[in-house]
Amino acid sequence: MTDEPRADVVARLRAAGCVFAEEEAGLLVEAATSVTGVDEAKLESLVEQRVAGIPLEHLVGWAEFAGLRIAVGNGVFVPRRRTEFLAAQAIEAARTAHPVVVDLCCGTGAVAAAIGAALPAAELIASDIDPDATRYASLNLAERGSVFTGDLFDALPPWLLGRVEILVANAPYVPTDDIATMPSEARVHEHRVALDGGADGLDLQRRIIAGAARWLAPQATVLIETSARQADTTLQLLRDAGFDAHAEYSEEHEATVALGRAGA
Ligand SMILES: C[S@@+](CC[C@H](N)C(=O)[O-])C[C@H]1O[C@@H](n2cnc3c(N)ncnc32)[C@H](O)[C@@H]1O
């Protein structure tokens, strides 16, 4: 077995405060293993970096999301399991088996990839302002979708105007002043542009909701991950923009998604 936790690695990770030390040790050993066995120098380097606080996913090069292995690396936002709920809601909202789906602020493209896995005929478009993120999104979506780099809707090709049936966004929604209280794995090792949602956390959501209409097909659905605390404001923004809006919550995922349905 290549992924059996090694007691020495487990002990070092546990001492460094890793809650899932056994699982992480198995993954680091796996990452340091090739057909010739465990590369001890590589394993040592990985353990040292993990003990120093580098996110596990950046070290092993992937994160699990909706049953998929999503490639991720230095500086790029690690897709959170919570966001599987956003992808599930988008899949449920699809009115046909082949919707045109845009994943705005896509990061690694995890949400689009999960939607694509469930709806193989969906047309997937993903975009992000951070070229490091879109590099990973291009890997994760490969031939399954188109990936663009740029500021929100500016990144999208004009042929999408009026054609988007599912617009999904897990945009940054952490209020600027709350970033200081985030775990260092996020605060130090993920680009600030992936976290900072402005004074009340909703700057990006405001811009997305305000700019969405001209890109949407009739009866399109906009789905935005938000927090339980911010959900009422996200819903109000959707309603003010003319959407029929409601929120869905998942206790299992500790997740909140605001959904807005466009008119006919
Ligand atoms: C919270 S992360 C989520 C990434 C991905 N959707 C996920 O769930 O894993 C937010 C993403 O928004 C991107 N972003 C921030 N500002 C943006 C903008 N103005 N235009 C496009 N993307 C932006 C960041 O680069 C980051 O990848």
XYZ file of N, CA and C and ligand atoms in Angstrom:
819
model
N 0.839 -1.202 0.000
C 0.000 0.000 0.000
C 0.873 1.252 0.000
N 0.527 2.211 -0.810
C 1.319 3.435 -0.838
C 0.773 4.497 0.108
N -0.495 4.327 0.540
C -1.101 5.432 1.271
C -1.319 5.111 2.750
N -0.597 4.108 3.281
C -0.743 3.805 4.699
C -0.056 4.861 5.536
N -0.776 5.381 6.549
C -0.140 6.394 7.370
C 1.088 5.842 8.074
N 2.129 6.617 8.099
C 3.340 6.176 8.807
C 3.371 6.864 10.153
N 3.686 6.055 11.174
C 3.584 6.567 12.542
C 4.454 7.809 12.743
N 5.650 7.833 12.147
C 6.527 8.998 12.358
C 5.917 10.262 11.747
N 5.326 10.099 10.566
C 4.722 11.262 9.897
C 3.476 11.707 10.664
N 2.676 10.727 11.073
C 1.461 11.046 11.826
C 1.828 11.844 13.077
N 2.856 11.393 13.781
C 3.247 12.056 15.038
C 3.671 13.502 14.788
N 4.415 13.730 13.729
C 4.866 15.105 13.447
C 3.697 16.005 13.056
N 2.782 15.457 12.272
C 1.627 16.265 11.858
C 0.735 16.565 13.058
N 0.577 15.526 13.902
C -0.279 15.737 15.087
C 0.342 16.804 15.980
N 1.642 16.740 16.159
C 2.321 17.722 17.019
C 2.192 19.132 16.448
N 2.051 19.217 15.125
C 1.918 20.541 14.488
C 0.467 21.027 14.507
N -0.432 20.187 15.058
C -1.818 20.629 15.209
C -2.739 20.194 14.081
N -2.276 19.275 13.223
C -3.160 18.788 12.150
C -4.215 17.870 12.756
N -5.474 18.218 12.601
C -6.557 17.461 13.241
C -6.691 16.072 12.597
N -6.541 16.020 11.296
C -6.690 14.734 10.587
C -5.314 14.177 10.223
N -4.468 14.045 11.246
C -3.056 13.708 11.009
C -2.888 12.379 10.264
N -3.691 11.377 10.613
C -3.519 10.059 9.973
C -3.864 10.127 8.495
N -4.991 10.764 8.228
C -5.434 10.877 6.825
C -4.413 11.691 6.027
N -3.954 12.788 6.604
C -2.999 13.650 5.902
C -1.675 12.931 5.672
N -1.250 12.153 6.669
C 0.012 11.414 6.519
C -0.096 10.458 5.336
N -1.249 9.772 5.238
C -1.458 8.843 4.123
C -1.355 9.556 2.787
N -1.929 10.746 2.716
C -1.927 11.491 1.447
C -0.533 12.022 1.111
N 0.216 12.433 2.131
C 1.582 12.918 1.863
C 2.477 11.760 1.416
N 2.310 10.603 2.070
C 3.100 9.431 1.650
C 2.738 9.060 0.212
N 1.456 9.091 -0.082
C 1.024 8.776 -1.464
C 1.668 9.742 -2.462
N 1.698 11.037 -2.084
C 2.260 12.048 -2.997
C 3.760 11.874 -3.194
N 4.422 11.243 -2.222
C 5.872 11.060 -2.310
C 6.238 9.696 -2.883
N 5.234 8.950 -3.299
C 5.467 7.574 -3.742
C 5.403 7.454 -5.261
N 6.383 6.743 -5.801
C 6.339 6.446 -7.239
C 6.446 4.929 -7.377
N 6.606 4.468 -8.604
C 6.696 3.019 -8.808
C 7.898 2.415 -8.086
N 8.880 3.261 -7.807
C 10.077 2.730 -7.129
C 9.957 2.811 -5.596
N 8.818 3.274 -5.106
C 8.618 3.327 -3.660
C 8.576 4.755 -3.151
N 8.681 4.881 -1.825
C 8.578 6.216 -1.222
C 9.897 6.958 -1.399
N 9.810 8.173 -1.954
C 10.979 9.051 -2.073
C 11.089 9.798 -0.739
N 12.020 9.337 0.104
C 12.089 9.854 1.480
C 12.419 11.354 1.504
N 13.254 11.814 0.568
C 13.602 13.239 0.549
C 12.362 14.072 0.205
N 11.593 13.559 -0.734
C 10.369 14.278 -1.121
C 9.363 14.275 0.032
N 9.243 13.127 0.684
C 8.312 13.032 1.812
C 8.722 14.006 2.919
N 10.030 14.052 3.205
C 10.515 14.966 4.247
C 10.168 16.414 3.889
N 10.376 16.763 2.637
C 10.079 18.127 2.212
C 8.578 18.431 2.350
N 7.738 17.470 1.963
C 6.289 17.673 2.069
C 5.864 17.823 3.530
N 6.422 16.977 4.388
C 6.045 17.036 5.813
C 6.504 18.374 6.401
N 7.719 18.779 6.066
C 8.213 20.070 6.584
C 7.297 21.216 6.165
N 6.889 21.199 4.899
C 6.029 22.280 4.412
C 4.659 22.242 5.078
N 4.157 21.021 5.280
C 2.833 20.898 5.929
C 2.906 21.395 7.370
N 3.982 21.009 8.064
C 4.168 21.440 9.453
C 4.294 22.972 9.507
N 4.830 23.552 8.437
C 4.973 25.022 8.381
C 3.659 25.715 8.004
N 2.624 24.921 7.714
C 1.300 25.522 7.511
C 0.826 25.630 6.081
N 1.601 25.063 5.141
C 1.126 25.083 3.736
C -0.091 24.152 3.644
N -1.153 24.590 2.972
C -2.335 23.713 2.881
C -1.995 22.357 2.256
N -2.587 21.316 2.823
C -2.347 19.955 2.318
C -2.615 19.874 0.812
N -3.703 20.503 0.391
C -4.104 20.385 -1.021
C -3.074 21.026 -1.946
N -2.445 22.116 -1.508
C -1.397 22.734 -2.328
C -0.193 21.809 -2.435
N 0.043 21.010 -1.399
C 1.211 20.126 -1.405
C 0.983 18.884 -2.265
N -0.209 18.289 -2.116
C -0.440 17.061 -2.890
C -0.917 17.388 -4.307
N -1.383 18.643 -4.502
C -1.738 19.077 -5.858
C -3.175 18.829 -6.252
N -3.996 18.412 -5.289
C -5.401 18.202 -5.628
C -6.267 18.317 -4.377
N -7.563 18.555 -4.628
C -8.550 18.582 -3.551
C -9.718 17.717 -3.983
N -10.326 17.048 -3.006
C -11.508 16.254 -3.346
C -12.726 17.169 -3.366
N -13.515 17.050 -4.415
C -14.724 17.879 -4.534
C -15.767 17.088 -5.308
N -16.894 16.846 -4.668
C -17.997 16.126 -5.312
C -17.524 14.825 -5.968
N -16.629 14.136 -5.280
C -16.146 12.850 -5.789
C -15.090 12.977 -6.872
N -14.661 14.196 -7.159
C -13.643 14.413 -8.196
C -12.329 14.824 -7.544
N -11.227 14.552 -8.222
C -9.939 15.101 -7.803
C -9.696 16.368 -8.607
N -9.720 17.502 -7.929
C -9.581 18.795 -8.594
C -8.154 19.295 -8.388
N -7.460 19.557 -9.495
C -6.076 20.038 -9.399
C -6.048 21.437 -8.796
N -5.115 21.656 -7.873
C -4.967 22.969 -7.226
C -3.514 23.114 -6.788
N -3.058 24.351 -6.729
C -1.671 24.567 -6.310
C -1.494 25.951 -5.729
N -0.237 26.297 -5.495
C 0.160 27.513 -4.783
C -0.725 28.728 -5.009
N -1.220 29.288 -3.935
C -1.919 30.565 -3.987
C -3.375 30.474 -4.388
N -3.754 29.365 -5.002
C -5.106 29.267 -5.560
C -6.075 28.748 -4.492
N -7.283 29.302 -4.509
C -8.318 28.935 -3.543
C -8.604 27.439 -3.621
N -8.539 26.778 -2.465
C -8.839 25.343 -2.399
C -10.357 25.191 -2.323
N -10.961 24.483 -3.288
C -12.420 24.350 -3.237
C -12.852 23.700 -1.925
N -13.867 24.283 -1.287
C -14.341 23.793 0.000
C -15.467 22.782 -0.205
N -15.522 21.802 0.690
C -16.579 20.792 0.577
C -17.954 21.441 0.665
N -18.040 22.533 1.432
C -19.305 23.271 1.562
C -19.894 23.619 0.186
N -19.009 23.927 -0.764
C -19.453 24.430 -2.071
C -20.025 23.315 -2.948
N -19.869 22.052 -2.497
C -20.538 20.954 -3.213
C -22.048 21.204 -3.242
N -22.546 21.887 -2.202
C -23.989 22.178 -2.144
C -24.397 23.146 -3.259
N -23.537 24.107 -3.557
C -23.804 25.049 -4.656
C -23.891 24.279 -5.981
N -22.939 23.384 -6.192
C -22.945 22.588 -7.435
C -24.207 21.727 -7.497
N -24.573 21.116 -6.363
C -25.762 20.248 -6.344
C -27.018 21.055 -6.659
N -27.096 22.263 -6.113
C -28.263 23.107 -6.378
C -28.316 23.519 -7.853
N -27.165 23.780 -8.436
C -27.122 24.161 -9.850
C -27.581 22.991 -10.724
N -27.149 21.798 -10.371
C -27.554 20.601 -11.133
C -29.066 20.429 -11.050
N -29.601 20.644 -9.839
C -31.044 20.510 -9.638
C -31.818 21.584 -10.404
N -31.212 22.757 -10.546
C -31.909 23.881 -11.200
C -31.934 23.737 -12.718
N -31.119 22.850 -13.256
C -31.049 22.728 -14.721
C -32.394 22.275 -15.271
N -32.863 22.976 -16.286
C -34.175 22.645 -16.857
C -34.051 21.701 -18.042
N -32.840 21.576 -18.585
C -32.612 20.629 -19.677
C -31.342 19.845 -19.356
N -31.066 18.813 -20.132
C -29.865 18.003 -19.902
C -28.626 18.677 -20.484
N -28.838 19.756 -21.242
C -27.696 20.388 -21.915
C -27.701 21.905 -21.715
N -27.761 22.357 -20.462
C -27.818 23.800 -20.229
C -26.492 24.485 -20.532
N -26.582 25.775 -20.834
C -25.377 26.603 -20.931
C -25.094 27.114 -19.516
N -23.939 26.736 -18.985
C -23.602 27.008 -17.590
C -22.385 27.914 -17.531
N -22.495 29.002 -16.769
C -21.317 29.844 -16.532
C -20.959 29.785 -15.052
N -19.705 29.450 -14.771
C -19.166 29.451 -13.406
C -18.275 30.690 -13.302
N -18.863 31.740 -12.692
C -18.124 33.003 -12.557
C -17.306 32.954 -11.269
N -16.119 33.550 -11.280
C -15.228 33.450 -10.110
C -14.921 31.981 -9.853
N -14.510 31.275 -10.900
C -14.466 29.805 -10.886
C -13.334 29.222 -10.070
N -12.298 29.995 -9.744
C -11.152 29.391 -9.061
C -10.621 28.232 -9.880
N -10.544 27.056 -9.250
C -10.058 25.857 -9.944
C -11.069 25.291 -10.936
N -12.275 25.875 -10.956
C -13.315 25.319 -11.842
C -14.024 24.128 -11.234
N -13.901 23.966 -9.908
C -14.468 22.787 -9.248
C -15.987 22.697 -9.432
N -16.662 23.843 -9.316
C -18.125 23.811 -9.409
C -18.538 23.417 -10.831
N -17.912 24.036 -11.817
C -18.229 23.685 -13.207
C -17.914 22.215 -13.472
N -16.808 21.731 -12.927
C -16.426 20.326 -13.154
C -17.472 19.392 -12.553
N -17.963 19.732 -11.361
C -18.974 18.875 -10.721
C -20.277 18.905 -11.516
N -20.636 20.078 -12.007
C -21.862 20.171 -12.824
C -21.679 19.352 -14.103
N -20.500 19.471 -14.695
C -20.217 18.734 -15.934
C -20.236 17.226 -15.724
N -19.805 16.783 -14.539
C -19.805 15.341 -14.264
C -21.236 14.822 -14.169
N -22.120 15.658 -13.638
C -23.521 15.226 -13.475
C -24.340 15.438 -14.745
N -23.945 16.441 -15.521
C -24.694 16.774 -16.750
C -23.711 16.766 -17.920
N -23.392 15.593 -18.426
C -22.321 15.491 -19.429
C -22.570 16.290 -20.696
N -23.831 16.635 -20.978
C -24.109 17.399 -22.203
C -24.132 18.905 -21.950
N -23.901 19.331 -20.708
C -23.925 20.765 -20.405
C -22.782 21.464 -21.123
N -23.043 22.711 -21.532
C -21.967 23.546 -22.099
C -21.380 24.357 -20.954
N -20.102 24.147 -20.669
C -19.492 24.740 -19.483
C -18.557 25.877 -19.848
N -18.779 27.024 -19.207
C -17.882 28.172 -19.374
C -17.480 28.621 -17.974
N -16.199 28.835 -17.757
C -15.732 29.232 -16.427
C -14.781 30.405 -16.584
N -14.831 31.343 -15.624
C -13.900 32.468 -15.706
C -13.512 32.952 -14.319
N -12.354 33.578 -14.276
C -11.820 34.092 -13.017
C -10.823 35.200 -13.360
N -10.622 36.111 -12.412
C -9.706 37.218 -12.664
C -8.251 36.819 -12.440
N -8.046 35.728 -11.711
C -6.700 35.334 -11.301
C -6.139 34.303 -12.295
N -5.104 34.667 -13.047
C -4.582 33.726 -14.044
C -4.040 32.436 -13.434
N -3.597 32.490 -12.180
C -3.165 31.241 -11.527
C -4.359 30.295 -11.371
N -5.513 30.878 -11.033
C -6.719 30.056 -10.873
C -7.156 29.484 -12.220
N -7.168 30.311 -13.257
C -7.681 29.814 -14.544
C -6.738 28.776 -15.162
N -5.472 28.831 -14.760
C -4.553 27.785 -15.221
C -5.032 26.419 -14.692
N -5.430 26.403 -13.429
C -5.942 25.144 -12.863
C -7.319 24.804 -13.421
N -8.165 25.836 -13.608
C -9.492 25.562 -14.174
C -9.356 24.931 -15.557
N -8.371 25.396 -16.335
C -8.177 24.822 -17.670
C -7.783 23.348 -17.571
N -6.975 23.032 -16.573
C -6.615 21.621 -16.368
C -7.836 20.807 -15.960
N -8.610 21.378 -15.031
C -9.727 20.608 -14.474
C -10.878 20.447 -15.453
N -11.042 21.419 -16.327
C -12.155 21.311 -17.276
C -11.684 20.712 -18.601
N -10.385 20.771 -18.836
C -9.780 20.186 -20.040
C -10.670 20.394 -21.262
N -11.009 19.330 -21.956
C -11.842 19.499 -23.163
C -13.321 19.689 -22.838
N -13.652 19.644 -21.545
C -15.061 19.706 -21.147
C -15.634 21.123 -21.157
N -14.778 22.139 -21.177
C -15.335 23.477 -21.073
C -14.366 24.537 -21.564
N -14.842 25.788 -21.592
C -13.989 26.905 -22.000
C -13.704 27.751 -20.766
N -12.458 28.184 -20.643
C -12.037 28.947 -19.470
C -11.487 30.292 -19.933
N -11.920 31.358 -19.256
C -11.482 32.709 -19.614
C -10.959 33.428 -18.378
N -10.015 34.345 -18.613
C -9.435 35.119 -17.517
C -9.868 36.571 -17.660
N -10.392 37.146 -16.570
C -10.771 38.558 -16.615
C -11.737 38.894 -15.501
N -12.103 40.173 -15.450
C -12.965 40.684 -14.392
C -14.433 40.322 -14.667
N -14.989 39.504 -13.832
C -16.413 39.095 -13.924
C -16.860 38.901 -15.373
N -17.935 39.619 -15.787
C -18.524 39.386 -17.115
C -17.623 39.856 -18.260
N -16.656 40.749 -17.945
C -15.752 41.224 -19.008
C -14.996 40.060 -19.648
N -14.858 38.974 -18.886
C -14.077 37.837 -19.395
C -14.854 37.007 -20.413
N -16.174 37.172 -20.425
C -16.991 36.241 -21.214
C -17.075 36.638 -22.682
N -17.147 35.654 -23.571
C -17.287 35.966 -25.006
C -18.699 36.473 -25.303
N -18.843 37.419 -26.249
C -20.147 38.040 -26.518
C -21.226 37.051 -26.963
N -20.826 35.908 -27.542
C -21.872 34.983 -28.001
C -22.728 34.468 -26.851
N -22.257 34.664 -25.617
C -23.025 34.187 -24.465
C -24.145 35.144 -24.052
N -24.140 36.358 -24.605
C -25.172 37.336 -24.223
C -26.559 36.745 -24.448
N -27.383 36.749 -23.422
C -28.751 36.237 -23.529
C -28.861 34.732 -23.606
N -27.741 34.006 -23.388
C -27.768 32.542 -23.593
C -27.505 31.730 -22.332
N -27.119 32.396 -21.254
C -26.703 31.646 -20.057
C -27.939 31.140 -19.307
N -28.009 29.843 -19.115
C -29.182 29.268 -18.445
C -28.946 29.031 -16.952
N -27.694 28.751 -16.606
C -27.320 28.587 -15.193
C -26.094 29.469 -14.966
N -26.245 30.456 -14.084
C -25.100 31.294 -13.714
C -24.789 30.986 -12.256
N -23.617 30.449 -12.029
C -23.260 30.009 -10.696
C -22.028 30.776 -10.243
N -22.036 31.214 -8.977
C -20.876 31.973 -8.495
C -20.626 31.714 -7.018
N -19.424 31.259 -6.726
C -18.926 31.328 -5.353
C -17.852 32.408 -5.385
N -18.322 33.648 -5.334
C -17.420 34.813 -5.353
C -16.941 35.049 -3.920
N -15.855 35.808 -3.751
C -15.417 36.096 -2.375
C -16.535 36.785 -1.602
N -16.794 36.321 -0.360
C -17.830 37.011 0.427
C -17.408 37.250 1.876
N -16.105 37.216 2.121
C -15.608 37.527 3.469
C -15.451 39.044 3.586
N -16.087 39.659 4.608
C -15.855 41.098 4.803
C -14.371 41.361 5.068
N -13.870 42.457 4.521
C -12.429 42.740 4.596
C -11.883 42.609 6.022
N -12.608 43.169 6.993
C -12.088 43.147 8.369
C -12.068 41.752 8.984
N -12.817 40.800 8.407
C -12.854 39.441 8.970
C -11.708 38.569 8.455
N -10.998 39.057 7.432
C -9.929 38.227 6.866
C -8.858 37.942 7.918
N -8.617 38.916 8.789
C -7.594 38.737 9.824
C -7.917 37.572 10.756
N -9.186 37.197 10.848
C -9.571 36.114 11.773
C -9.610 34.750 11.068
N -9.309 34.723 9.794
C -9.361 33.445 9.065
C -8.142 32.590 9.406
N -8.255 31.264 9.280
C -7.086 30.402 9.498
C -5.957 30.803 8.543
N -4.727 30.632 8.995
C -3.594 31.089 8.174
C -3.532 30.342 6.841
N -4.049 29.110 6.808
C -4.024 28.371 5.531
C -4.714 29.171 4.431
N -5.798 29.863 4.797
C -6.485 30.705 3.813
C -5.819 32.077 3.744
N -5.656 32.695 4.884
C -5.201 34.099 4.971
C -3.823 34.286 4.339
N -2.945 33.308 4.566
C -1.563 33.452 4.088
C -1.355 32.765 2.735
N -2.044 31.648 2.531
C -1.690 30.805 1.386
C -2.675 30.846 0.221
N -3.772 31.579 0.368
C -4.670 31.768 -0.776
C -4.642 33.253 -1.136
N -4.659 33.535 -2.434
C -4.584 34.925 -2.866
C -5.717 35.742 -2.234
N -5.381 36.950 -1.846
C -6.369 37.803 -1.175
C -7.598 38.051 -2.059
N -7.382 38.116 -3.356
C -8.502 38.369 -4.280
C -9.544 37.244 -4.205
N -9.137 36.093 -3.684
C -10.068 34.970 -3.570
C -10.920 35.054 -2.311
N -10.549 35.942 -1.403
C -11.220 35.983 -0.101
C -11.987 37.268 0.131
N -11.426 38.383 -0.303
C -11.874 39.711 0.116
C -13.132 40.158 -0.635
N -14.242 40.217 0.121
C -15.502 40.628 -0.495
C -15.849 42.090 -0.259
N -14.873 42.869 0.252
C -15.139 44.292 0.512
C -15.752 44.503 1.889
N -16.152 45.751 2.164
C -16.540 46.145 3.532
C -17.577 45.204 4.143
N -18.662 44.893 3.438
C -19.657 43.989 4.025
C -19.582 42.588 3.406
N -18.579 42.353 2.600
C -18.369 41.030 1.993
C -19.133 40.838 0.686
N -19.981 41.802 0.331
C -20.899 41.545 -0.782
C -20.607 42.366 -2.041
N -19.438 42.986 -2.100
C -19.102 43.813 -3.282
C -19.218 43.018 -4.585
N -18.636 41.811 -4.581
C -18.640 41.011 -5.820
C -20.054 40.533 -6.141
N -20.778 40.101 -5.109
C -22.157 39.646 -5.343
C -22.998 40.785 -5.934
N -22.815 41.994 -5.403
C -23.553 43.161 -5.934
C -23.280 43.329 -7.427
N -21.998 43.264 -7.778
C -21.627 43.488 -9.179
C -22.141 42.354 -10.069
N -22.087 41.124 -9.555
C -22.564 39.977 -10.357
C -24.068 40.106 -10.610
N -24.809 40.395 -9.553
C -26.273 40.480 -9.682
C -26.657 41.655 -10.578
N -25.939 42.766 -10.430
C -26.262 43.943 -11.247
C -25.944 43.701 -12.718
N -24.930 42.888 -12.984
C -24.497 42.719 -14.378
C -25.084 41.506 -15.063
N -25.838 40.685 -14.340
C -26.231 39.372 -14.872
C -27.253 39.453 -16.007
N -28.240 40.365 -15.864
C -29.451 40.295 -16.709
C -29.161 40.103 -18.194
N -28.232 40.889 -18.740
C -28.085 40.844 -20.204
C -27.414 39.553 -20.694
N -26.842 38.775 -19.753
C -26.215 37.517 -20.141
C -27.179 36.335 -20.048
N -28.309 36.543 -19.369
C -29.175 35.414 -19.038
C -30.216 35.117 -20.108
N -30.471 33.828 -20.295
C -31.580 33.376 -21.134
C -32.872 33.525 -20.329
N -34.030 33.543 -20.997
C -35.287 33.568 -20.250
C -35.346 32.407 -19.253
N -35.845 32.695 -18.067
C -36.015 31.697 -17.000
C -34.713 31.067 -16.523
N -33.630 31.784 -16.744
C -32.336 31.307 -16.237
C -32.321 31.342 -14.711
N -31.404 30.593 -14.134
C -31.248 30.617 -12.675
C -29.852 31.105 -12.311
N -29.824 32.050 -11.373
C -28.558 32.534 -10.814
C -28.409 31.901 -9.439
N -27.263 31.285 -9.187
C -27.038 30.658 -7.878
C -25.761 31.225 -7.276
N -25.874 31.738 -6.058
C -24.733 32.397 -5.422
C -24.527 31.819 -4.028
N -23.311 31.305 -3.783
C -23.017 30.860 -2.414
C -22.891 32.094 -1.530
N -23.492 32.027 -0.351
C -23.396 33.125 0.586
C -23.309 32.515 1.981
N -23.383 33.334 3.013
C -23.374 32.775 4.366
C -24.767 32.949 4.949
N -25.076 32.205 6.010
C -26.382 32.338 6.644
C -26.578 33.790 7.089
N -25.492 34.389 7.586
C -25.550 35.776 8.088
C -25.819 36.775 6.960
N -25.303 36.524 5.783
C -25.416 37.476 4.671
C -26.578 37.151 3.725
N -27.241 36.006 3.961
C -28.227 35.519 2.978
C -29.348 36.525 2.714
N -29.843 37.166 3.771
C -30.958 38.101 3.564
C -30.550 39.230 2.622
N -29.323 39.709 2.778
C -28.864 40.799 1.902
C -28.676 40.293 0.482
N -28.105 39.097 0.333
C -27.946 38.535 -1.020
C -29.311 38.394 -1.691
N -30.297 37.911 -0.934
C -31.645 37.746 -1.505
C -32.248 39.096 -1.885
N -32.028 40.097 -1.037
C -32.576 41.432 -1.344
C -31.954 41.987 -2.619
N -30.642 41.743 -2.774
C -29.970 42.214 -3.998
C -30.599 41.551 -5.222
N -30.872 40.250 -5.113
C -31.493 39.534 -6.239
C -32.893 40.091 -6.522
N -33.654 40.299 -5.458
C -35.036 40.809 -5.658
C -35.015 42.208 -6.237
N -34.108 43.033 -5.755
C -34.017 44.406 -6.268
C -33.682 44.405 -7.763
N -32.995 43.351 -8.205
C -32.629 43.269 -9.628
C -33.706 42.557 -10.444
N -34.837 42.226 -9.797
C -35.968 41.669 -10.538
C -36.058 40.153 -10.532
N -35.214 39.496 -9.745
C -35.274 38.028 -9.702
C -36.303 37.560 -8.672
N -36.873 36.400 -8.960
C -37.700 35.704 -7.980
C -36.705 34.872 -7.144
N -36.504 35.273 -5.881
C -35.350 34.718 -5.146
C -35.747 33.965 -3.883
N -34.993 32.928 -3.591
C -35.120 32.248 -2.301
C -33.772 31.621 -1.964
N -33.646 31.193 -0.709
C -32.372 30.569 -0.296
C -32.592 29.100 0.034
N -31.556 28.318 -0.182
C -31.545 26.911 0.249
C -30.386 26.757 1.231
N -30.619 25.940 2.264
C -29.595 25.719 3.294
C -29.305 24.236 3.382
N -28.073 23.899 3.664
C -27.722 22.507 3.927
C -27.026 22.427 5.275
N -27.664 21.699 6.200
C -27.012 21.500 7.504
C -25.771 20.655 7.328
N -25.906 19.615 6.493
C -24.786 18.689 6.275
C -23.551 19.440 5.783
N -23.731 20.332 4.854
C -22.588 21.061 4.287
C -22.308 22.378 4.997
N -23.194 22.752 5.941
C -23.121 24.082 6.569
C -23.019 25.155 5.486
N -23.927 25.052 4.536
C -23.838 25.910 3.345
C -25.153 26.613 3.073
N -25.045 27.791 2.472
C -26.220 28.575 2.096
C -26.053 29.009 0.640
N -27.106 28.815 -0.126
C -27.089 29.249 -1.523
C -28.315 30.120 -1.776
N -28.105 31.284 -2.383
C -29.210 32.140 -2.805
C -29.480 31.858 -4.276
N -30.747 31.631 -4.593
C -31.129 31.340 -5.976
C -32.058 32.431 -6.478
N -31.828 32.874 -7.687
C -32.713 33.843 -8.313
C -33.136 33.336 -9.672
N -34.460 33.329 -9.899
C -34.961 32.884 -11.203
C -35.341 34.121 -12.014
N -34.825 34.170 -13.236
C -35.168 35.293 -14.119
C -36.564 35.069 -14.708
N -37.186 36.138 -15.143
C -38.523 36.037 -15.729
C -38.472 35.468 -17.138
N -39.672 35.332 -17.735
C -39.770 34.746 -19.079
C -39.160 35.667 -20.120
C -13.976 32.129 -2.867
S -13.034 31.834 -4.307
C -14.036 30.563 -5.032
C -13.434 29.825 -6.170
C -14.324 28.722 -6.735
N -15.575 29.261 -7.215
C -14.591 27.664 -5.677
O -15.698 27.603 -5.148
O -13.671 26.899 -5.401
C -13.402 33.271 -5.249
C -12.765 33.375 -6.612
O -13.196 34.625 -7.178
C -12.155 35.150 -7.961
N -12.406 36.586 -8.165
C -12.265 37.596 -7.270
N -12.576 38.773 -7.831
C -12.931 38.515 -9.118
C -13.352 39.330 -10.217
N -13.483 40.659 -10.091
N -13.618 38.735 -11.393
C -13.495 37.379 -11.527
N -13.078 36.556 -10.525
C -12.811 37.118 -9.337
C -10.905 34.826 -7.176
O -9.744 34.868 -7.964
C -11.243 33.414 -6.641
O -10.751 32.416 -7.504
